[in-house]
Coordinates of C-alpha atoms and ligand atoms in Angstrom, one line a residue:
M582 CA 0.0 -0.2 -0.2
E583 CA 1.1 3.5 -1.0
L584 CA 3.0 5.0 1.9
T585 CA 2.3 8.8 2.5
A586 CA 4.8 11.2 4.5
V587 CA 3.3 14.2 6.3
I588 CA 5.9 16.9 7.3
L589 CA 4.7 18.9 10.3
A590 CA 6.0 22.5 9.5
A591 CA 3.3 25.0 10.7
G592 CA 4.5 26.3 13.7
E593 CA 4.8 29.7 14.8
A594 CA 8.0 28.8 16.1
K595 CA 8.1 31.1 19.0
R596 CA 11.5 30.5 21.2
M597 CA 13.8 31.5 17.2
R598 CA 12.2 34.9 18.2
S599 CA 12.0 35.5 14.3
R600 CA 9.8 37.0 11.4
Q601 CA 10.9 34.1 9.1
P602 CA 9.6 30.6 9.2
K603 CA 11.2 28.4 11.3
V604 CA 11.7 26.0 8.1
L605 CA 13.1 28.6 6.4
H606 CA 16.1 29.1 8.9
P607 CA 19.4 28.3 6.7
L608 CA 21.2 24.9 7.7
C609 CA 24.7 24.7 6.0
G610 CA 23.5 25.6 2.6
R611 CA 19.7 24.5 2.5
P612 CA 16.5 25.8 4.3
L613 CA 15.8 23.7 7.0
I614 CA 12.6 22.1 5.2
A615 CA 14.9 20.5 2.7
Y616 CA 16.8 18.2 4.6
A617 CA 13.1 16.5 5.7
L618 CA 12.0 16.7 2.7
R619 CA 14.7 15.1 1.3
T620 CA 14.8 12.0 3.9
A621 CA 10.7 11.7 3.3
R622 CA 11.2 11.9 -0.7
A623 CA 13.8 8.8 -0.4
V624 CA 11.0 7.2 1.6
A625 CA 7.5 7.7 0.9
D626 CA 5.2 7.3 -2.0
R627 CA 3.7 11.0 -1.6
T628 CA 5.0 13.8 0.7
V629 CA 2.7 16.4 2.2
V630 CA 3.9 19.2 4.1
V631 CA 1.4 21.1 6.5
I632 CA 2.4 24.8 6.3
G633 CA 1.4 28.1 8.3
P634 CA -0.3 30.9 6.6
N635 CA 1.7 33.4 4.8
A636 CA 4.0 30.6 3.4
A637 CA 4.7 31.1 0.3
A638 CA 8.3 31.4 1.0
V639 CA 8.0 27.4 2.2
R640 CA 5.7 26.3 -0.7
A641 CA 8.4 28.1 -2.9
A642 CA 11.7 26.3 -1.4
A643 CA 10.1 22.5 -2.3
D644 CA 10.6 20.8 -5.7
A645 CA 7.3 20.1 -7.7
G646 CA 5.6 16.8 -6.6
V647 CA 4.7 18.2 -3.0
T648 CA 1.5 18.7 -1.5
F649 CA 0.4 21.7 0.5
V650 CA -1.9 21.9 3.2
E651 CA -2.3 24.9 5.3
Q652 CA -3.2 25.0 9.1
R653 CA -4.6 28.1 9.7
E654 CA -4.7 28.4 13.3
R655 CA -1.8 27.0 15.1
L656 CA -3.7 24.5 17.2
G657 CA -0.6 22.2 17.9
T658 CA 0.5 19.1 16.3
G659 CA -2.7 16.5 16.0
H660 CA -4.3 19.4 14.6
A661 CA -1.3 20.2 12.5
L662 CA -1.9 16.2 11.1
E663 CA -5.3 16.4 10.6
Q664 CA -5.3 19.5 8.2
A665 CA -3.6 16.2 5.6
R666 CA -5.9 13.9 6.1
A667 CA -7.7 14.6 2.5
A668 CA -4.4 14.4 1.3
C669 CA -3.5 11.1 2.7
G670 CA -4.0 7.8 1.4
D671 CA -5.4 4.6 2.7
G672 CA -2.0 3.4 3.2
P673 CA 0.6 3.5 6.2
V674 CA 1.1 7.7 7.3
V675 CA 4.6 8.9 8.3
V676 CA 5.1 11.7 10.4
L677 CA 7.8 13.4 10.8
A678 CA 8.3 17.7 11.9
G679 CA 10.0 19.8 9.5
D680 CA 12.9 20.6 12.1
M681 CA 14.9 17.5 13.3
P682 CA 17.5 17.9 9.9
L683 CA 19.5 14.8 11.1
L684 CA 16.8 12.7 10.9
S685 CA 18.4 9.5 8.1
S686 CA 16.8 8.7 5.5
E687 CA 18.2 4.6 6.5
T688 CA 16.2 5.3 9.9
L689 CA 13.3 6.6 8.6
E690 CA 13.1 3.1 6.6
R691 CA 13.8 0.9 9.7
L692 CA 10.8 2.6 11.7
V693 CA 8.8 2.1 8.5
S694 CA 9.8 -1.8 7.5
H695 CA 9.0 -2.5 11.5
H696 CA 5.6 -0.5 11.5
R697 CA 4.8 -3.4 8.5
T698 CA 5.9 -6.1 9.8
T699 CA 4.5 -6.3 13.1
S700 CA 1.2 -4.5 11.9
A701 CA 1.6 -2.3 14.8
A702 CA -1.2 0.7 14.8
A703 CA 1.5 2.6 15.3
T704 CA 5.3 2.7 15.9
V705 CA 7.0 5.4 17.7
L706 CA 11.0 6.3 16.9
T707 CA 12.3 7.1 20.2
A708 CA 15.9 7.9 21.5
V709 CA 17.5 7.6 24.5
V710 CA 19.3 10.6 25.3
D711 CA 21.3 12.1 28.4
R712 CA 19.5 16.0 28.4
P713 CA 15.9 15.1 27.9
Q714 CA 14.7 18.1 28.6
G715 CA 12.2 19.4 26.7
Y716 CA 11.1 16.0 24.9
G717 CA 7.7 14.1 25.4
R718 CA 8.4 10.9 27.8
I719 CA 7.7 7.4 26.5
L720 CA 6.1 6.0 29.2
R721 CA 6.4 2.4 29.0
Q722 CA 4.7 -1.0 30.7
G723 CA 5.7 -3.9 31.1
G724 CA 8.2 -3.3 28.1
R725 CA 5.3 -1.9 25.9
V726 CA 4.9 1.6 25.1
K727 CA 1.5 3.0 27.1
R728 CA 1.9 6.5 26.5
I729 CA 3.6 10.0 26.2
V730 CA 3.7 12.5 28.2
E731 CA 4.6 16.3 27.2
D732 CA 7.7 17.7 29.6
R733 CA 5.0 19.9 30.7
D734 CA 2.8 18.4 31.8
A735 CA 5.5 15.4 33.3
T736 CA 5.9 14.6 36.9
D737 CA 9.9 14.9 38.6
D738 CA 9.6 11.2 38.1
Q739 CA 8.1 10.8 34.5
K740 CA 11.1 13.7 33.7
K741 CA 13.7 11.4 34.6
I742 CA 13.3 9.0 32.0
T743 CA 15.4 9.7 29.4
E744 CA 14.2 7.7 26.3
I745 CA 12.0 10.3 24.2
N746 CA 9.5 11.1 21.9
T747 CA 11.4 12.0 18.0
S748 CA 8.5 13.5 16.6
V749 CA 8.4 10.9 14.2
Y750 CA 5.7 8.2 13.8
C751 CA 4.4 5.7 11.5
F752 CA 0.6 5.0 12.0
E753 CA -1.9 2.7 10.4
A754 CA -4.4 5.5 8.4
R755 CA -7.3 3.9 10.0
R756 CA -6.9 3.9 13.3
L757 CA -4.8 6.6 13.5
W758 CA -7.4 9.2 12.3
K759 CA -10.3 7.5 14.4
A760 CA -7.7 8.1 16.9
L761 CA -7.1 11.6 16.0
A762 CA -10.4 12.7 16.3
E763 CA -10.9 11.6 20.0
V764 CA -7.5 14.3 21.3
R765 CA -8.3 16.7 23.7
P766 CA -6.3 19.7 24.3
D767 CA -7.0 19.3 28.1
N768 CA -2.8 20.0 28.8
E769 CA -0.9 23.1 30.0
Q770 CA -0.8 24.5 26.5
G771 CA -4.5 23.9 25.5
E772 CA -3.5 22.3 22.2
Y773 CA -4.2 19.2 20.8
Y774 CA -1.0 17.0 20.7
L775 CA -0.6 14.4 18.3
T776 CA 1.6 12.4 21.5
D777 CA -1.9 11.5 22.4
V778 CA -3.1 9.4 19.9
I779 CA -0.3 7.0 20.9
G780 CA -2.2 6.8 24.5
I781 CA -5.6 6.7 22.9
L782 CA -4.5 3.8 20.4
A783 CA -2.3 2.1 23.6
K784 CA -5.8 2.4 25.1
A785 CA -8.1 0.8 22.8
G786 CA -5.5 -2.3 22.5
G787 CA -3.9 -0.8 19.6
R788 CA -0.2 -2.6 19.6
I789 CA 1.8 0.5 20.0
E790 CA 5.9 -0.3 18.7
A791 CA 9.0 1.8 19.3
V792 CA 12.0 1.4 17.2
V793 CA 15.4 3.1 19.1
A794 CA 17.5 5.6 17.4
G795 CA 21.0 4.4 17.0
D796 CA 22.6 7.7 17.1
P797 CA 20.4 10.4 19.3
A798 CA 22.2 13.4 17.3
E799 CA 19.2 12.1 15.0
A800 CA 16.7 13.4 17.4
L801 CA 17.7 16.9 17.5
G802 CA 15.2 19.3 17.3
I803 CA 15.8 22.7 16.2
N804 CA 13.4 25.0 18.6
D805 CA 15.7 27.6 19.0
R806 CA 19.2 29.8 17.7
K807 CA 21.4 27.9 19.9
Q808 CA 19.6 24.1 18.8
L809 CA 20.6 25.8 15.5
A810 CA 23.6 26.1 16.0
A811 CA 24.1 22.5 17.7
V812 CA 23.0 20.9 14.8
A813 CA 24.9 23.2 12.6
A814 CA 28.1 21.8 13.9
I815 CA 27.4 18.1 14.1
L816 CA 26.0 18.3 10.3
R817 CA 29.4 20.1 9.5
R818 CA 31.2 17.1 10.6
R819 CA 29.0 14.9 9.0
I820 CA 29.9 16.7 5.7
L821 CA 33.6 17.0 6.2
D822 CA 33.1 13.1 6.6
R823 CA 31.7 12.8 3.2
L824 CA 34.4 14.8 2.1
M825 CA 37.2 12.6 3.7
T826 CA 35.4 9.5 2.7
D827 CA 35.5 10.5 -0.7
G828 CA 39.2 11.4 -0.7
V829 CA 39.3 15.2 0.1
T830 CA 42.1 16.3 2.6
I831 CA 40.9 18.6 5.0
V832 CA 43.4 19.9 7.3
D833 CA 42.0 21.2 10.5
P834 CA 38.3 19.9 10.5
A835 CA 37.6 22.1 12.8
S836 CA 38.0 25.1 11.5
T837 CA 36.7 24.1 8.2
Y838 CA 33.1 25.3 7.2
I839 CA 31.9 23.4 4.0
E840 CA 27.9 24.0 3.0
D841 CA 25.7 20.8 2.5
T842 CA 25.2 21.6 -1.7
V843 CA 29.1 21.7 -2.2
T844 CA 31.1 19.0 -3.9
I845 CA 34.8 18.9 -4.3
G846 CA 36.7 16.6 -6.3
P847 CA 39.0 13.8 -5.1
D848 CA 43.1 14.5 -3.7
S849 CA 42.2 18.4 -3.3
V850 CA 43.5 19.8 -0.3
V851 CA 41.5 22.0 2.0
Y852 CA 43.4 24.2 4.4
P853 CA 42.1 25.8 7.6
Q854 CA 39.9 28.6 7.9
V855 CA 38.3 28.1 4.5
V856 CA 34.4 28.7 3.7
I857 CA 32.7 27.2 1.1
E858 CA 28.9 27.9 0.6
G859 CA 26.3 27.4 -2.2
V860 CA 26.1 25.3 -5.2
T861 CA 30.1 25.2 -5.8
T862 CA 31.7 22.5 -7.3
F863 CA 35.6 21.6 -7.1
G864 CA 37.0 19.4 -10.1
A865 CA 39.7 17.0 -8.4
E866 CA 43.4 17.7 -7.1
C867 CA 42.7 21.5 -5.9
V868 CA 44.2 23.5 -3.6
V869 CA 42.3 25.7 -1.4
G870 CA 44.7 28.1 1.0
S871 CA 44.0 29.0 4.3
G872 CA 41.8 32.1 5.1
S873 CA 39.6 31.5 1.3
Q874 CA 35.9 32.0 0.9
I875 CA 34.0 30.3 -2.4
S876 CA 30.7 30.8 -2.9
A877 CA 28.6 29.3 -5.9
S878 CA 31.2 28.9 -8.2
R879 CA 32.5 26.2 -10.5
L880 CA 35.9 25.0 -10.5
G881 CA 37.7 22.5 -12.9
D882 CA 40.5 20.2 -11.9
R883 CA 43.8 21.4 -10.3
V884 CA 43.0 24.7 -9.4
H885 CA 45.2 26.1 -7.1
L886 CA 43.8 29.0 -4.5
R887 CA 46.7 30.5 -2.4
P888 CA 45.4 31.8 1.3
Y889 CA 42.5 34.6 1.2
C890 CA 41.0 34.3 -2.1
V891 CA 37.6 35.4 -1.6
L892 CA 35.4 34.3 -5.4
T893 CA 31.4 34.7 -5.9
E894 CA 29.6 32.7 -8.8
A895 CA 32.9 32.4 -10.7
T896 CA 34.0 29.9 -13.1
V897 CA 37.3 28.8 -12.9
E898 CA 38.6 25.8 -15.8
D899 CA 41.6 23.4 -15.4
G900 CA 44.9 25.1 -14.0
A901 CA 44.4 28.4 -12.8
Q902 CA 46.4 29.8 -10.0
L903 CA 45.0 32.7 -8.1
G904 CA 45.8 34.5 -5.1
P905 CA 47.3 35.1 -2.3
F906 CA 44.9 38.0 -1.6
C907 CA 42.8 38.2 -4.6
H908 CA 38.7 38.7 -4.9
L909 CA 36.7 37.6 -8.0
R910 CA 33.4 39.5 -7.8
P911 CA 30.0 38.2 -9.7
L912 CA 30.5 36.4 -12.8
C913 CA 34.1 36.1 -13.4
H914 CA 35.5 33.1 -15.7
V915 CA 39.2 32.5 -15.3
G916 CA 40.8 30.1 -18.7
P917 CA 42.5 27.4 -18.2
G918 CA 46.1 27.7 -17.1
A919 CA 45.5 31.3 -16.4
K920 CA 46.2 33.4 -13.3
V921 CA 45.2 35.7 -11.5
G922 CA 47.8 36.8 -8.3
N923 CA 47.8 39.7 -5.4
F924 CA 45.5 41.7 -5.3
V925 CA 43.8 42.0 -7.9
E926 CA 40.3 42.4 -8.0
M927 CA 37.9 41.1 -11.1
K928 CA 34.3 41.6 -11.8
K929 CA 32.2 40.3 -14.3
S930 CA 35.1 40.0 -17.1
R931 CA 36.4 37.1 -18.7
I932 CA 40.4 36.6 -18.9
G933 CA 41.3 33.7 -21.6
R934 CA 43.4 30.5 -21.3
G935 CA 47.2 30.7 -20.2
S936 CA 46.3 34.9 -19.5
K937 CA 48.0 36.5 -16.5
V938 CA 47.1 39.2 -14.2
P939 CA 49.4 38.5 -11.3
H940 CA 49.9 41.5 -9.7
L941 CA 47.3 44.6 -7.8
S942 CA 45.3 45.1 -11.2
Y943 CA 41.3 46.2 -10.7
V944 CA 40.1 43.8 -13.8
G945 CA 36.1 45.6 -14.8
D946 CA 34.0 44.4 -17.5
A947 CA 37.0 43.0 -19.2
T948 CA 37.0 40.2 -22.0
V949 CA 40.6 39.4 -22.3
G950 CA 41.9 36.8 -24.6
E951 CA 44.7 34.0 -24.2
G952 CA 48.2 34.4 -23.9
V953 CA 47.1 37.6 -22.4
N954 CA 50.1 39.7 -19.9
I955 CA 48.7 42.7 -17.9
G956 CA 51.7 44.0 -16.1
A957 CA 51.4 45.2 -12.0
G958 CA 49.0 47.8 -12.0
T959 CA 46.7 48.3 -14.5
I960 CA 43.6 49.4 -13.6
T961 CA 40.2 49.2 -16.5
C962 CA 38.3 52.1 -16.0
N963 CA 35.1 50.9 -16.5
Y964 CA 33.2 53.5 -14.7
D965 CA 32.7 56.8 -16.5
G966 CA 30.6 58.5 -13.3
V967 CA 27.4 57.6 -15.3
A968 CA 27.7 53.9 -17.0
K969 CA 30.1 50.7 -16.9
H970 CA 32.2 50.2 -20.5
E971 CA 33.8 47.3 -21.9
T972 CA 37.2 46.4 -21.8
R973 CA 38.2 44.1 -24.9
I974 CA 41.5 42.6 -25.1
G975 CA 42.7 40.5 -28.2
D976 CA 44.9 37.2 -28.0
H977 CA 49.1 37.6 -26.8
A978 CA 48.5 41.5 -26.3
F979 CA 50.9 42.9 -23.7
V980 CA 49.9 45.9 -21.3
G981 CA 52.4 47.2 -19.5
T982 CA 52.5 48.4 -15.5
N983 CA 50.6 50.6 -14.2
S984 CA 48.6 51.5 -17.6
S985 CA 45.5 52.8 -17.2
L986 CA 42.4 51.2 -19.7
V987 CA 39.8 54.0 -20.1
A988 CA 36.9 52.1 -21.2
P989 CA 35.1 51.6 -23.9
L990 CA 38.6 50.3 -25.2
T991 CA 39.7 47.5 -27.5
I992 CA 43.0 46.6 -27.8
G993 CA 44.0 44.5 -31.1
E994 CA 45.8 40.9 -30.9
G995 CA 49.7 40.9 -30.1
A996 CA 49.2 45.1 -29.6
Y997 CA 51.9 46.9 -26.8
I998 CA 51.2 48.9 -24.4
G999 CA 54.1 51.1 -22.8
A1000 CA 54.5 51.4 -19.2
G1001 CA 52.2 53.8 -17.3
S1002 CA 50.2 55.0 -20.1
T1003 CA 46.4 56.5 -19.9
I1004 CA 45.3 54.7 -23.2
T1005 CA 42.2 56.2 -23.6
K1006 CA 41.7 55.5 -28.0
D1007 CA 41.5 52.1 -29.6
V1008 CA 44.6 49.9 -30.2
P1009 CA 45.0 48.1 -33.9
P1010 CA 46.7 44.6 -33.8
G1011 CA 50.2 44.5 -33.4
A1012 CA 50.4 48.2 -32.8
L1013 CA 52.3 49.7 -29.5
A1014 CA 50.7 52.7 -27.9
V1015 CA 52.7 54.8 -25.5
G1016 CA 50.5 57.1 -23.7
R1017 CA 52.1 59.1 -21.6
G1018 CA 54.5 62.6 -20.7
H1019 CA 57.7 62.6 -22.3
Q1020 CA 60.8 61.7 -20.0
V1021 CA 62.9 65.0 -20.4
V1022 CA 66.8 64.6 -19.1
K1023 CA 68.3 68.2 -17.7
E1024 CA 72.5 67.1 -17.2
G1025 CA 74.4 68.5 -14.8
W1026 CA 71.1 69.6 -12.7
A1027 CA 71.5 69.1 -9.8
A1028 CA 75.1 70.6 -9.4
R1029 CA 73.5 73.9 -11.2
K1030 CA 71.2 73.9 -8.5
A1031 CA 73.5 73.8 -5.7
K1032 CA 75.4 76.5 -7.4
K1033 CA 72.5 79.1 -7.3
H1034 CA 71.2 78.6 -3.5
T1035 CA 75.1 78.8 -2.0
G1036 CA 75.7 83.0 -2.5
P1037 CA 79.4 84.6 -1.3
E1038 CA 77.4 86.0 1.2
D1039 CA 76.8 82.2 3.2
Ligands
UD1_1465 C1 7.4 17.5 20.2 C2 6.6 16.8 20.4 C3 7.4 15.9 21.6 C4 9.1 15.4 20.8 C5 9.1 16.6 19.6 C6 10.5 16.2 19.2 C7 4.2 17.1 20.5 C8 2.9 18.0 21.2 N1 5.3 17.1 21.0 O1 7.6 19.1 20.3 O2 6.6 15.1 22.2 O3 9.6 15.2 22.0 O4 8.5 17.4 18.8 O5 11.2 17.3 18.9 O6 4.1 16.7 19.5 N2 3.8 22.1 14.5 C9 2.3 22.4 13.2 N3 1.4 23.3 14.1 C10 1.2 23.3 15.4 C11 2.4 23.1 16.4 C12 3.4 22.3 15.9 O7 2.6 22.2 12.1 O8 0.4 24.1 15.2 C13 4.5 21.3 13.7 C14 6.1 22.6 13.9 O9 6.1 23.3 13.0 C15 7.3 21.6 14.2 C16 6.7 20.4 14.6 O10 4.8 20.0 14.3 O11 8.0 21.4 13.3 C17 6.9 19.7 16.4 O12 6.0 21.0 16.9 P1 7.1 22.0 17.7 O13 5.9 22.9 18.6 O14 8.6 22.3 17.6 O15 6.9 20.7 19.3 P2 7.8 20.6 20.2 O16 7.6 21.1 21.6 O17 9.6 20.0 19.7
CA1466 CA1 10.2 20.5 18.0

C-alpha cells in the first residue's frame, strides 16, 4: 500500500524569535525544510507538508511533487496532522517534523519496515538521550509503550525518563484518524497534541511499537537558535566526513566550514579557516588555501587557490592559479592555466587560456583573450560616473605596468601598451601604444641648483 509522509512545519516557532518561518532558516546551505523533504521523499510515495498561513516562501523552497496543506490556526501537532487527512491515502502514514534535519532516510526506512512487519497501530521513533529536557517522554508498562507525556505536563519522576519521543511516527491510517478525532486539548498549552494519539491507541488495545534511533543526534529538534547552531556543528562534521571519505584532505576539520551543497573532487586539499558555500563544485586535485571564501562557484581540476582568495559566482577552469589575496566578484571566468595573482580584483570579466594578471590590478567588465599579460597596477577604468563600459583585449597582447585603460576600449591582438600609459583610444592589432608624458633629462642640473643656492655671503 502507498506510503504517505506528512511533514509538520506550520508551528509558530516562538522560540526562534524570528519573523521568518523556522523551516526557512538556513542550515549548512539549505533551508531547514529541505532536509525533512529529502528524507521523506527517499522513503514515501507521496509527501504532504503542513504549513502555516502566509508561507508562500516555504512552498517555493520545495520542488514539484509535494502537496501543501495549510493549518490556519496553530492548535498543536495533532491539529496540524488532521489538516493533512484528505491528502493522505489509505496506506501507512509516516509523520515527521520539519525541524529535525539530522534524521536519516535509513532510520525512517527502518521505522516503516518495523511497522509493516509487526502490523502495529503505531510505531514511534524514540531515542535515549543524556538531556531529555524539553522532549516528550515515553512511558512504558511491562516494556510496551503506553503513552507519551510532554515535558511541561510531566511529573518529576516522569522527567527522569531518558527515552524521548522524536516526533517521528508511522501510523496505520484508519486507526490514526479515528484516534486523532478523540484528542482533547486538556494540557498545559491547551493544544491538540499528536502525542496523545499513542495513549488513545494503546488504551483501545492497539499495538504500539517503538524503534530506538541508533544515533540519538538524529532526534535533535531545532526549537531555538542555540539548537540551530548545535545541529549545524554536527551536520558540518558529517559533510566533512563525507568529503574525507571521498578522498578530500581536510587539514583542520575544526576550522573548515563547507555547506551541504558543495562537491569537491578527490585528492584536493583544503587548508584551515576556509569557507565554501552555495552550489560550488571543485574538480580533482585542487588546493584551497587558508582563509579563502568561495561561494556559488565552479572550479575545474588542479585549480590552486593560494591563501585568502574570495570568489563569488566564479568559473575557474583547469589548472588556473589564484591569489594570494585575490577577489573575484560575481560573473568572472578564468580560463585554463590562467593566473590571477596578489591583490587583484576582478568583476564580470573573462580572461582566456594562459593569460596572467599577476599583481595589483582591477579588471572590470573586460574580455581578455588568450596568452595576454597584464602588468602590475593595471586598471580598467570601466566607470565614467554614469555608466559602465567594456574593455576588450586581444590574444597575446601585452599591457605594461601601471596602465589605465579607459573604457570603452579595444586593444588588438598582439598589441603592446607602454608602461604607465593612460589609453583612451582603440589600439590596432600588433601596434605599440604609449600614452604618457615624455621624459625630460637635464644633464648637470643638480650641480647648477646647488650653486644657485650657495651665494658668496654664506
Ligand atoms: C514535539 C513533541 C514532543 C517531541 C518533540 C521532538 C508534541 C505535542 N510534542 O514537541 O513529544 O519530543 O516534538 O522534537 O507533538 N507544528 C505545526 N502546527 C502546530 C504546532 C506544531 O505544524 O500547531 C509543527 C512545528 O512546525 C514543528 C512540529 O510540528 O515542525 C513540532 O512542533 P514543536 O512545537 O516544535 O513541538 P515540540 O515542542 O518540539
Ligand atoms: Ca520541535
